[in-house]
Amino acid sequence: MAPALTPAQAAVIKATVPVLVQYGETITTKFYADMLEAHPELHNIFNNVHQKTGHQPRALAGALYAYAANIDNLGVLSPALELICQKHTSLYIRPEHYEVVGTHLLQTMKTVLGAAATGEILDAWEAAYWQLAHIMINKEAQLYETTNGWTDWKDFKIAKKVKESEDITSFYFEPVDANLKIPVFKPGQYISVNVFVDELYDGVWQARQYSLSDAPGKDYLRISVKKEPGLEIGDPKSKTHPGYISNILHEKKNEGDVVRLSHPFGDFFFEETEENKGEPVVLISAGVGLTALLSILNHLTEQHSSRPVTWVHGARTANHRAFKPHLDRLNASNSYLKTVLFTSSPSNEEAQGEHFDITGRVDLSKLSAEDLYTSNPKTQYYTCGPTEFMVDVEAKLNAIGVPSERIKMELFGTGGVPRV
């Protein structure tokens, strides 16, 4: 383990930023390949699709660049580190994994950079790596302590499988161990679902994060998963498709089957405080992005909260909109709830005012200030959907005077939301 990073070493790290711009992705691509060859058991942790597509090496290269560029001001990286640590705990990353990563990352830097990787540079990067690793290990230890001993994968049975729309199906999970207590998670958080895939590397576990789509406090955990079209399990091309695991859930996992789940985690959630108590909440989603926000909406309605809530959702057609009957029931029984449904390609059978409200993609300019509660400086905004959608929502809210600190965005995968 390296000694503490000195000011002189921090200056060396800062000076390597141009090197990372030029060689960062080369370093991280070779790093992952060499590490996984030396430690094939880590295939059980790393996302096969992100490895095959190069998404994970690109994300790590970006993270190394951000770390080096901000080595003297790590506070700006706090949101990104929070997101990463939450995901790490949902995958049960351990301190020993940081040892393996650190060893191989430094070896790869030395190999790729050759003579340019002087002893001074490598010593500085070893100290810098362990400075960051200790921050993350300590944060992850704190998160594990909140799980009431649930610090490894747990077996859950698929108690119910319900089709919610043409491409979204809900899975209701109940613990195999009758003594396992379902935690009261924060609405908006996710779980990792871990399934064994016999088609990869002669069999490997693969985990994916899915938002919990119901309010906390139930005797089950529910996720609602979109099945990506045009993908056939068994087709070699499917192994690098982003929807690979979701298709396995849809096609191969049935009621009564057992999968492994993580404890709920995630830095995207609704939490009532004295400051925001009773203030408006605006929930804006597209497609399957509604899942995390539905957990928040169900929580608010089940708490009989009187705070104003606006639900904005976009779907291609009525057949692609999940939970419409549920939303209709909530609308009928909650006078403080407004729903605004956009449909981008309505069929001839769909009637405006019955199946949806506005034709087209979600466009906040078509909503009134009253719908969005923009005059209230304490209104909270939550958005979930494709990255471009969330960035567009934030930009439009910013344009009408809503600061980014009151806008929360959810993103799965590797990396973060590019703030405007």
GROMACS .gro file of C-alpha atoms in nm:
model
  420
    1MET     CA    1   0.000   0.000   0.000
    2ALA     CA    2   0.138   0.340  -0.101
    3PRO     CA    3   0.215   0.620   0.146
    4ALA     CA    4  -0.004   0.930   0.155
    5LEU     CA    5  -0.007   1.148  -0.153
    6THR     CA    6   0.226   1.444  -0.110
    7PRO     CA    7   0.173   1.792  -0.261
    8ALA     CA    8   0.464   1.726  -0.496
    9GLN     CA    9   0.303   1.401  -0.613
   10ALA     CA   10  -0.030   1.576  -0.660
   11ALA     CA   11   0.150   1.818  -0.894
   12VAL     CA   12   0.289   1.520  -1.086
   13ILE     CA   13  -0.061   1.373  -1.121
   14LYS     CA   14  -0.191   1.706  -1.247
   15ALA     CA   15   0.089   1.716  -1.504
   16THR     CA   16  -0.016   1.374  -1.643
   17VAL     CA   17  -0.359   1.500  -1.754
   18PRO     CA   18  -0.246   1.545  -2.119
   19VAL     CA   19  -0.111   1.189  -2.113
   20LEU     CA   20  -0.450   1.059  -2.001
   21VAL     CA   21  -0.619   1.252  -2.278
   22GLN     CA   22  -0.396   1.080  -2.535
   23TYR     CA   23  -0.351   0.734  -2.387
   24GLY     CA   24  -0.627   0.696  -2.127
   25GLU     CA   25  -0.853   0.463  -2.321
   26THR     CA   26  -0.559   0.258  -2.447
   27ILE     CA   27  -0.448   0.210  -2.086
   28THR     CA   28  -0.793   0.117  -1.954
   29THR     CA   29  -0.874  -0.120  -2.242
   30LYS     CA   30  -0.554  -0.317  -2.189
   31PHE     CA   31  -0.597  -0.296  -1.811
   32TYR     CA   32  -0.935  -0.469  -1.820
   33ALA     CA   33  -0.820  -0.734  -2.069
   34ASP     CA   34  -0.508  -0.821  -1.869
   35MET     CA   35  -0.681  -0.815  -1.532
   36LEU     CA   36  -0.970  -1.036  -1.643
   37GLU     CA   37  -0.729  -1.281  -1.804
   38ALA     CA   38  -0.532  -1.304  -1.479
   39HIS     CA   39  -0.847  -1.309  -1.262
   40PRO     CA   40  -1.129  -1.474  -1.463
   41GLU     CA   41  -1.340  -1.489  -1.145
   42LEU     CA   42  -1.390  -1.112  -1.186
   43HIS     CA   43  -1.612  -1.180  -1.487
   44ASN     CA   44  -1.873  -1.245  -1.217
   45ILE     CA   45  -1.851  -0.876  -1.121
   46PHE     CA   46  -1.787  -0.683  -1.439
   47ASN     CA   47  -2.059  -0.624  -1.697
   48ASN     CA   48  -1.979  -0.839  -1.999
   49VAL     CA   49  -2.166  -0.609  -2.237
   50HIS     CA   50  -1.978  -0.299  -2.118
   51GLN     CA   51  -1.651  -0.486  -2.164
   52LYS     CA   52  -1.732  -0.603  -2.516
   53THR     CA   53  -1.859  -0.264  -2.633
   54GLY     CA   54  -1.572  -0.070  -2.475
   55HIS     CA   55  -1.813   0.131  -2.261
   56GLN     CA   56  -1.642   0.037  -1.934
   57PRO     CA   57  -1.286   0.122  -2.050
   58ARG     CA   58  -1.409   0.456  -2.184
   59ALA     CA   59  -1.583   0.533  -1.856
   60LEU     CA   60  -1.275   0.442  -1.650
   61ALA     CA   61  -1.055   0.656  -1.876
   62GLY     CA   62  -1.293   0.947  -1.817
   63ALA     CA   63  -1.287   0.885  -1.442
   64LEU     CA   64  -0.905   0.879  -1.433
   65TYR     CA   65  -0.895   1.204  -1.626
   66ALA     CA   66  -1.148   1.368  -1.391
   67TYR     CA   67  -0.955   1.248  -1.087
   68ALA     CA   68  -0.620   1.374  -1.217
   69ALA     CA   69  -0.766   1.707  -1.328
   70ASN     CA   70  -0.926   1.762  -0.986
   71ILE     CA   71  -0.662   1.604  -0.764
   72ASP     CA   72  -0.634   1.931  -0.572
   73ASN     CA   73  -1.013   1.976  -0.541
   74LEU     CA   74  -1.171   1.635  -0.486
   75GLY     CA   75  -1.490   1.788  -0.348
   76VAL     CA   76  -1.617   1.845  -0.701
   77LEU     CA   77  -1.606   1.468  -0.755
   78SER     CA   78  -1.826   1.388  -0.453
   79PRO     CA   79  -2.150   1.331  -0.650
   80ALA     CA   80  -1.974   1.098  -0.895
   81LEU     CA   81  -1.804   0.908  -0.612
   82GLU     CA   82  -2.136   0.868  -0.431
   83LEU     CA   83  -2.294   0.718  -0.743
   84ILE     CA   84  -2.000   0.479  -0.795
   85CYS     CA   85  -1.987   0.367  -0.430
   86GLN     CA   86  -2.360   0.300  -0.427
   87LYS     CA   87  -2.320   0.081  -0.736
   88HIS     CA   88  -2.012  -0.091  -0.593
   89THR     CA   89  -2.202  -0.192  -0.280
   90SER     CA   90  -2.488  -0.326  -0.493
   91LEU     CA   91  -2.228  -0.552  -0.661
   92TYR     CA   92  -2.056  -0.640  -0.330
   93ILE     CA   93  -1.719  -0.496  -0.421
   94ARG     CA   94  -1.468  -0.570  -0.142
   95PRO     CA   95  -1.139  -0.407  -0.033
   96GLU     CA   96  -0.945  -0.698  -0.184
   97HIS     CA   97  -1.082  -0.606  -0.526
   98TYR     CA   98  -0.912  -0.267  -0.495
   99GLU     CA   99  -0.580  -0.448  -0.442
  100VAL     CA  100  -0.621  -0.637  -0.768
  101VAL     CA  101  -0.732  -0.329  -0.961
  102GLY     CA  102  -0.448  -0.114  -0.828
  103THR     CA  103  -0.183  -0.371  -0.913
  104HIS     CA  104  -0.300  -0.420  -1.270
  105LEU     CA  105  -0.370  -0.052  -1.337
  106LEU     CA  106  -0.014   0.047  -1.245
  107GLN     CA  107   0.130  -0.243  -1.442
  108THR     CA  108  -0.067  -0.137  -1.747
  109MET     CA  109   0.039   0.227  -1.716
  110LYS     CA  110   0.401   0.113  -1.710
  111THR     CA  111   0.354  -0.114  -2.013
  112VAL     CA  112   0.162   0.136  -2.229
  113LEU     CA  113   0.369   0.445  -2.145
  114GLY     CA  114   0.705   0.269  -2.149
  115ALA     CA  115   0.999   0.492  -2.065
  116ALA     CA  116   0.762   0.786  -2.012
  117ALA     CA  117   0.631   0.610  -1.699
  118THR     CA  118   0.914   0.717  -1.474
  119GLY     CA  119   0.948   0.598  -1.119
  120GLU     CA  120   0.833   0.937  -1.001
  121ILE     CA  121   0.513   0.916  -1.207
  122LEU     CA  122   0.435   0.558  -1.104
  123ASP     CA  123   0.497   0.634  -0.736
  124ALA     CA  124   0.266   0.935  -0.761
  125TRP     CA  125  -0.007   0.734  -0.929
  126GLU     CA  126   0.022   0.455  -0.673
  127ALA     CA  127  -0.024   0.707  -0.392
  128ALA     CA  128  -0.308   0.879  -0.581
  129TYR     CA  129  -0.481   0.549  -0.652
  130TRP     CA  130  -0.476   0.445  -0.288
  131GLN     CA  131  -0.591   0.787  -0.174
  132LEU     CA  132  -0.902   0.742  -0.389
  133ALA     CA  133  -0.939   0.373  -0.302
  134HIS     CA  134  -0.942   0.448   0.072
  135ILE     CA  135  -1.209   0.713   0.024
  136MET     CA  136  -1.426   0.463  -0.162
  137ILE     CA  137  -1.356   0.165   0.064
  138ASN     CA  138  -1.452   0.371   0.370
  139LYS     CA  139  -1.769   0.502   0.206
  140GLU     CA  140  -1.868   0.153   0.095
  141ALA     CA  141  -1.806   0.017   0.444
  142GLN     CA  142  -2.048   0.279   0.577
  143LEU     CA  143  -2.309   0.172   0.321
  144TYR     CA  144  -2.269  -0.196   0.411
  145GLU     CA  145  -2.329  -0.104   0.775
  146THR     CA  146  -2.677   0.025   0.683
  147THR     CA  147  -2.793  -0.314   0.551
  148ASN     CA  148  -2.858  -0.487   0.883
  149GLY     CA  149  -2.619  -0.768   0.790
  150TRP     CA  150  -2.734  -0.814   0.429
  151THR     CA  151  -2.381  -0.787   0.289
  152ASP     CA  152  -2.390  -1.055   0.019
  153TRP     CA  153  -2.625  -1.190  -0.246
  154LYS     CA  154  -2.954  -1.334  -0.118
  155ASP     CA  155  -3.177  -1.588  -0.291
  156PHE     CA  156  -3.522  -1.462  -0.391
  157LYS     CA  157  -3.806  -1.645  -0.560
  158ILE     CA  158  -4.004  -1.488  -0.842
  159ALA     CA  159  -4.342  -1.494  -0.672
  160LYS     CA  160  -4.529  -1.320  -0.952
  161LYS     CA  161  -4.456  -1.209  -1.308
  162VAL     CA  162  -4.698  -0.949  -1.451
  163LYS     CA  163  -4.702  -0.799  -1.800
  164GLU     CA  164  -4.750  -0.421  -1.763
  165SER     CA  165  -4.723  -0.315  -2.129
  166GLU     CA  166  -4.609  -0.446  -2.466
  167ASP     CA  167  -4.246  -0.450  -2.354
  168ILE     CA  168  -4.241  -0.403  -1.973
  169THR     CA  169  -4.297  -0.685  -1.723
  170SER     CA  170  -4.298  -0.665  -1.344
  171PHE     CA  171  -4.121  -0.923  -1.128
  172TYR     CA  172  -4.229  -0.964  -0.765
  173PHE     CA  173  -3.951  -1.114  -0.551
  174GLU     CA  174  -3.995  -1.284  -0.216
  175PRO     CA  175  -3.701  -1.407  -0.003
  176VAL     CA  176  -3.629  -1.779   0.001
  177ASP     CA  177  -3.520  -1.737   0.361
  178ALA     CA  178  -3.843  -1.671   0.552
  179ASN     CA  179  -3.640  -1.500   0.825
  180LEU     CA  180  -3.501  -1.236   0.592
  181LYS     CA  181  -3.674  -0.906   0.654
  182ILE     CA  182  -3.744  -0.688   0.351
  183PRO     CA  183  -3.570  -0.354   0.416
  184VAL     CA  184  -3.755  -0.026   0.406
  185PHE     CA  185  -3.564   0.129   0.116
  186LYS     CA  186  -3.583   0.489  -0.001
  187PRO     CA  187  -3.833   0.533  -0.287
  188GLY     CA  188  -3.636   0.566  -0.610
  189GLN     CA  189  -3.355   0.327  -0.517
  190TYR     CA  190  -3.258   0.010  -0.704
  191ILE     CA  191  -3.149  -0.347  -0.647
  192SER     CA  192  -2.899  -0.555  -0.841
  193VAL     CA  193  -3.038  -0.874  -0.992
  194ASN     CA  194  -2.774  -1.146  -1.031
  195VAL     CA  195  -2.838  -1.434  -1.271
  196PHE     CA  196  -2.619  -1.720  -1.389
  197VAL     CA  197  -2.549  -1.708  -1.763
  198ASP     CA  198  -2.420  -2.039  -1.894
  199GLU     CA  199  -2.347  -1.897  -2.240
  200LEU     CA  200  -2.063  -1.669  -2.119
  201TYR     CA  201  -1.714  -1.791  -2.027
  202ASP     CA  202  -1.849  -2.144  -1.967
  203GLY     CA  203  -2.086  -1.997  -1.710
  204VAL     CA  204  -2.067  -1.670  -1.522
  205TRP     CA  205  -2.282  -1.457  -1.291
  206GLN     CA  206  -2.399  -1.126  -1.434
  207ALA     CA  207  -2.565  -0.848  -1.235
  208ARG     CA  208  -2.777  -0.558  -1.352
  209GLN     CA  209  -2.938  -0.273  -1.158
  210TYR     CA  210  -3.316  -0.224  -1.179
  211SER     CA  211  -3.521   0.041  -1.003
  212LEU     CA  212  -3.766  -0.078  -0.742
  213SER     CA  213  -4.101   0.011  -0.894
  214ASP     CA  214  -4.324   0.003  -0.587
  215ALA     CA  215  -4.332   0.186  -0.258
  216PRO     CA  216  -4.125   0.055   0.034
  217GLY     CA  217  -4.286  -0.133   0.320
  218LYS     CA  218  -4.415  -0.435   0.125
  219ASP     CA  219  -4.342  -0.802   0.187
  220TYR     CA  220  -4.187  -0.823  -0.161
  221LEU     CA  221  -3.947  -0.631  -0.383
  222ARG     CA  222  -4.075  -0.538  -0.729
  223ILE     CA  223  -3.887  -0.437  -1.042
  224SER     CA  224  -4.040  -0.362  -1.382
  225VAL     CA  225  -3.811  -0.451  -1.671
  226LYS     CA  226  -3.820  -0.349  -2.036
  227LYS     CA  227  -3.751  -0.623  -2.291
  228GLU     CA  228  -3.539  -0.492  -2.574
  229PRO     CA  229  -3.686  -0.602  -2.910
  230GLY     CA  230  -3.504  -0.793  -3.182
  231LEU     CA  231  -3.282  -0.993  -2.948
  232GLU     CA  232  -3.277  -1.371  -2.934
  233ILE     CA  233  -3.110  -1.548  -2.645
  234GLY     CA  234  -2.856  -1.791  -2.790
  235ASP     CA  235  -2.768  -1.568  -3.085
  236PRO     CA  236  -2.394  -1.485  -3.049
  237LYS     CA  237  -2.472  -1.117  -3.114
  238SER     CA  238  -2.698  -1.108  -2.810
  239LYS     CA  239  -2.399  -1.137  -2.577
  240THR     CA  240  -2.300  -0.775  -2.646
  241HIS     CA  241  -2.653  -0.633  -2.653
  242PRO     CA  242  -2.743  -0.387  -2.374
  243GLY     CA  243  -3.072  -0.571  -2.320
  244TYR     CA  244  -2.916  -0.914  -2.282
  245ILE     CA  245  -2.997  -0.976  -1.916
  246SER     CA  246  -3.341  -0.815  -1.940
  247ASN     CA  247  -3.425  -1.059  -2.219
  248ILE     CA  248  -3.309  -1.350  -2.004
  249LEU     CA  249  -3.545  -1.230  -1.730
  250HIS     CA  250  -3.836  -1.200  -1.974
  251GLU     CA  251  -3.778  -1.523  -2.165
  252LYS     CA  252  -3.608  -1.765  -1.926
  253LYS     CA  253  -3.710  -1.668  -1.574
  254ASN     CA  254  -4.057  -1.767  -1.459
  255GLU     CA  255  -4.265  -1.771  -1.143
  256GLY     CA  256  -4.102  -2.003  -0.892
  257ASP     CA  257  -3.749  -1.951  -1.027
  258VAL     CA  258  -3.479  -1.825  -0.792
  259VAL     CA  259  -3.240  -1.537  -0.861
  260ARG     CA  260  -2.994  -1.353  -0.639
  261LEU     CA  261  -3.064  -0.997  -0.524
  262SER     CA  262  -2.864  -0.726  -0.355
  263HIS     CA  263  -2.983  -0.504  -0.075
  264PRO     CA  264  -3.141  -0.182  -0.212
  265PHE     CA  265  -2.895   0.097  -0.284
  266GLY     CA  266  -2.877   0.414  -0.491
  267ASP     CA  267  -2.822   0.788  -0.458
  268PHE     CA  268  -3.141   0.876  -0.647
  269PHE     CA  269  -3.436   0.880  -0.407
  270PHE     CA  270  -3.711   1.089  -0.253
  271GLU     CA  271  -3.670   1.179   0.112
  272GLU     CA  272  -3.897   1.406   0.310
  273THR     CA  273  -3.723   1.669   0.522
  274GLU     CA  274  -3.847   1.955   0.735
  275GLU     CA  275  -3.741   2.190   0.457
  276ASN     CA  276  -3.937   2.022   0.177
  277LYS     CA  277  -4.230   1.886   0.379
  278GLY     CA  278  -4.555   1.953   0.194
  279GLU     CA  279  -4.382   2.117  -0.104
  280PRO     CA  280  -4.464   2.018  -0.465
  281VAL     CA  281  -4.297   1.726  -0.641
  282VAL     CA  282  -4.276   1.694  -1.021
  283LEU     CA  283  -4.196   1.350  -1.165
  284ILE     CA  284  -4.086   1.350  -1.531
  285SER     CA  285  -4.007   1.029  -1.719
  286ALA     CA  286  -3.993   0.864  -2.059
  287GLY     CA  287  -4.048   0.498  -2.137
  288VAL     CA  288  -3.930   0.254  -1.872
  289GLY     CA  289  -3.780   0.550  -1.684
  290LEU     CA  290  -4.111   0.567  -1.499
  291THR     CA  291  -4.013   0.276  -1.272
  292ALA     CA  292  -3.807   0.468  -1.015
  293LEU     CA  293  -4.056   0.755  -1.018
  294LEU     CA  294  -4.349   0.517  -0.969
  295SER     CA  295  -4.190   0.407  -0.642
  296ILE     CA  296  -4.188   0.772  -0.533
  297LEU     CA  297  -4.547   0.830  -0.649
  298ASN     CA  298  -4.677   0.517  -0.477
  299HIS     CA  299  -4.495   0.615  -0.159
  300LEU     CA  300  -4.652   0.962  -0.159
  301THR     CA  301  -5.003   0.834  -0.226
  302GLU     CA  302  -4.977   0.556   0.031
  303GLN     CA  303  -4.860   0.807   0.290
  304HIS     CA  304  -5.173   1.012   0.213
  305SER     CA  305  -4.949   1.308   0.155
  306SER     CA  306  -5.127   1.629   0.067
  307ARG     CA  307  -4.831   1.774  -0.120
  308PRO     CA  308  -4.904   1.865  -0.484
  309VAL     CA  309  -4.761   1.614  -0.733
  310THR     CA  310  -4.741   1.632  -1.111
  311TRP     CA  311  -4.669   1.314  -1.307
  312VAL     CA  312  -4.535   1.366  -1.661
  313HIS     CA  313  -4.467   1.063  -1.878
  314GLY     CA  314  -4.391   0.997  -2.242
  315ALA     CA  315  -4.450   0.674  -2.437
  316ARG     CA  316  -4.466   0.577  -2.802
  317THR     CA  317  -4.818   0.434  -2.790
  318ALA     CA  318  -5.080   0.328  -2.537
  319ASN     CA  319  -4.954  -0.030  -2.567
  320HIS     CA  320  -4.607   0.086  -2.458
  321ARG     CA  321  -4.731   0.280  -2.155
  322ALA     CA  322  -4.700   0.072  -1.840
  323PHE     CA  323  -4.923   0.112  -1.533
  324LYS     CA  324  -5.190   0.325  -1.704
  325PRO     CA  325  -5.479   0.161  -1.510
  326HIS     CA  326  -5.289   0.213  -1.186
  327LEU     CA  327  -5.231   0.580  -1.268
  328ASP     CA  328  -5.600   0.621  -1.351
  329ARG     CA  329  -5.694   0.482  -1.008
  330LEU     CA  330  -5.448   0.714  -0.834
  331ASN     CA  331  -5.585   1.009  -1.029
  332ALA     CA  332  -5.940   0.927  -0.929
  333SER     CA  333  -5.860   0.905  -0.559
  334ASN     CA  334  -5.601   1.182  -0.515
  335SER     CA  335  -5.714   1.538  -0.584
  336TYR     CA  336  -5.363   1.679  -0.541
  337LEU     CA  337  -5.224   1.460  -0.824
  338LYS     CA  338  -5.200   1.585  -1.183
  339THR     CA  339  -5.096   1.354  -1.467
  340VAL     CA  340  -4.982   1.468  -1.811
  341LEU     CA  341  -4.929   1.187  -2.061
  342PHE     CA  342  -4.744   1.241  -2.390
  343THR     CA  343  -4.772   0.989  -2.674
  344SER     CA  344  -4.530   1.031  -2.962
  345SER     CA  345  -4.696   0.793  -3.214
  346PRO     CA  346  -5.058   0.733  -3.115
  347SER     CA  347  -5.247   0.467  -3.308
  348ASN     CA  348  -5.584   0.529  -3.472
  349GLU     CA  349  -5.751   0.353  -3.180
  350GLU     CA  350  -5.610   0.595  -2.924
  351ALA     CA  351  -5.819   0.893  -2.822
  352GLN     CA  352  -5.664   1.213  -2.694
  353GLY     CA  353  -5.810   1.292  -2.354
  354GLU     CA  354  -5.871   0.925  -2.282
  355HIS     CA  355  -5.549   0.736  -2.357
  356PHE     CA  356  -5.316   1.035  -2.349
  357ASP     CA  357  -5.314   1.414  -2.314
  358ILE     CA  358  -5.064   1.555  -2.564
  359THR     CA  359  -4.931   1.422  -2.895
  360GLY     CA  360  -4.554   1.414  -2.931
  361ARG     CA  361  -4.250   1.358  -2.714
  362VAL     CA  362  -4.234   1.506  -2.364
  363ASP     CA  363  -4.212   1.882  -2.409
  364LEU     CA  364  -4.218   2.092  -2.093
  365SER     CA  365  -4.303   2.404  -2.292
  366LYS     CA  366  -4.650   2.254  -2.343
  367LEU     CA  367  -4.710   2.250  -1.968
  368SER     CA  368  -4.816   2.550  -1.765
  369ALA     CA  369  -4.623   2.706  -1.480
  370GLU     CA  370  -4.902   2.578  -1.255
  371ASP     CA  371  -4.847   2.221  -1.378
  372LEU     CA  372  -4.476   2.246  -1.305
  373TYR     CA  373  -4.505   2.456  -0.987
  374THR     CA  374  -4.219   2.674  -1.108
  375SER     CA  375  -4.325   2.969  -0.893
  376ASN     CA  376  -4.248   2.769  -0.578
  377PRO     CA  377  -3.876   2.789  -0.494
  378LYS     CA  378  -3.896   2.459  -0.302
  379THR     CA  379  -4.049   2.240  -0.575
  380GLN     CA  380  -3.846   1.922  -0.628
  381TYR     CA  381  -3.800   1.770  -0.974
  382TYR     CA  382  -3.715   1.407  -1.044
  383THR     CA  383  -3.648   1.280  -1.394
  384CYS     CA  384  -3.559   0.940  -1.534
  385GLY     CA  385  -3.525   0.815  -1.890
  386PRO     CA  386  -3.262   0.809  -2.166
  387THR     CA  387  -2.961   1.029  -2.092
  388GLU     CA  388  -3.042   1.276  -2.372
  389PHE     CA  389  -3.396   1.305  -2.241
  390MET     CA  390  -3.280   1.389  -1.888
  391VAL     CA  391  -3.027   1.644  -2.009
  392ASP     CA  392  -3.300   1.807  -2.221
  393VAL     CA  393  -3.541   1.815  -1.925
  394GLU     CA  394  -3.277   1.977  -1.706
  395ALA     CA  395  -3.194   2.237  -1.972
  396LYS     CA  396  -3.559   2.332  -2.014
  397LEU     CA  397  -3.614   2.356  -1.640
  398ASN     CA  398  -3.300   2.569  -1.607
  399ALA     CA  399  -3.433   2.794  -1.883
  400ILE     CA  400  -3.749   2.867  -1.684
  401GLY     CA  401  -3.559   2.942  -1.367
  402VAL     CA  402  -3.525   2.604  -1.190
  403PRO     CA  403  -3.168   2.557  -1.059
  404SER     CA  404  -2.995   2.221  -1.112
  405GLU     CA  405  -2.969   2.155  -0.738
  406ARG     CA  406  -3.348   2.102  -0.731
  407ILE     CA  407  -3.336   1.858  -1.025
  408LYS     CA  408  -3.247   1.495  -0.957
  409MET     CA  409  -3.162   1.259  -1.243
  410GLU     CA  410  -3.125   0.882  -1.241
  411LEU     CA  411  -2.878   0.702  -1.464
  412PHE     CA  412  -2.783   0.337  -1.477
  413GLY     CA  413  -2.477   0.195  -1.645
  414THR     CA  414  -2.121   0.317  -1.619
  415GLY     CA  415  -2.044   0.686  -1.592
  416GLY     CA  416  -2.269   0.974  -1.496
  417VAL     CA  417  -2.517   1.218  -1.635
  418PRO     CA  418  -2.339   1.491  -1.834
  419ARG     CA  419  -2.465   1.807  -1.667
  420VAL     CA  420  -2.535   2.101  -1.896
   0.00000   0.00000   0.00000
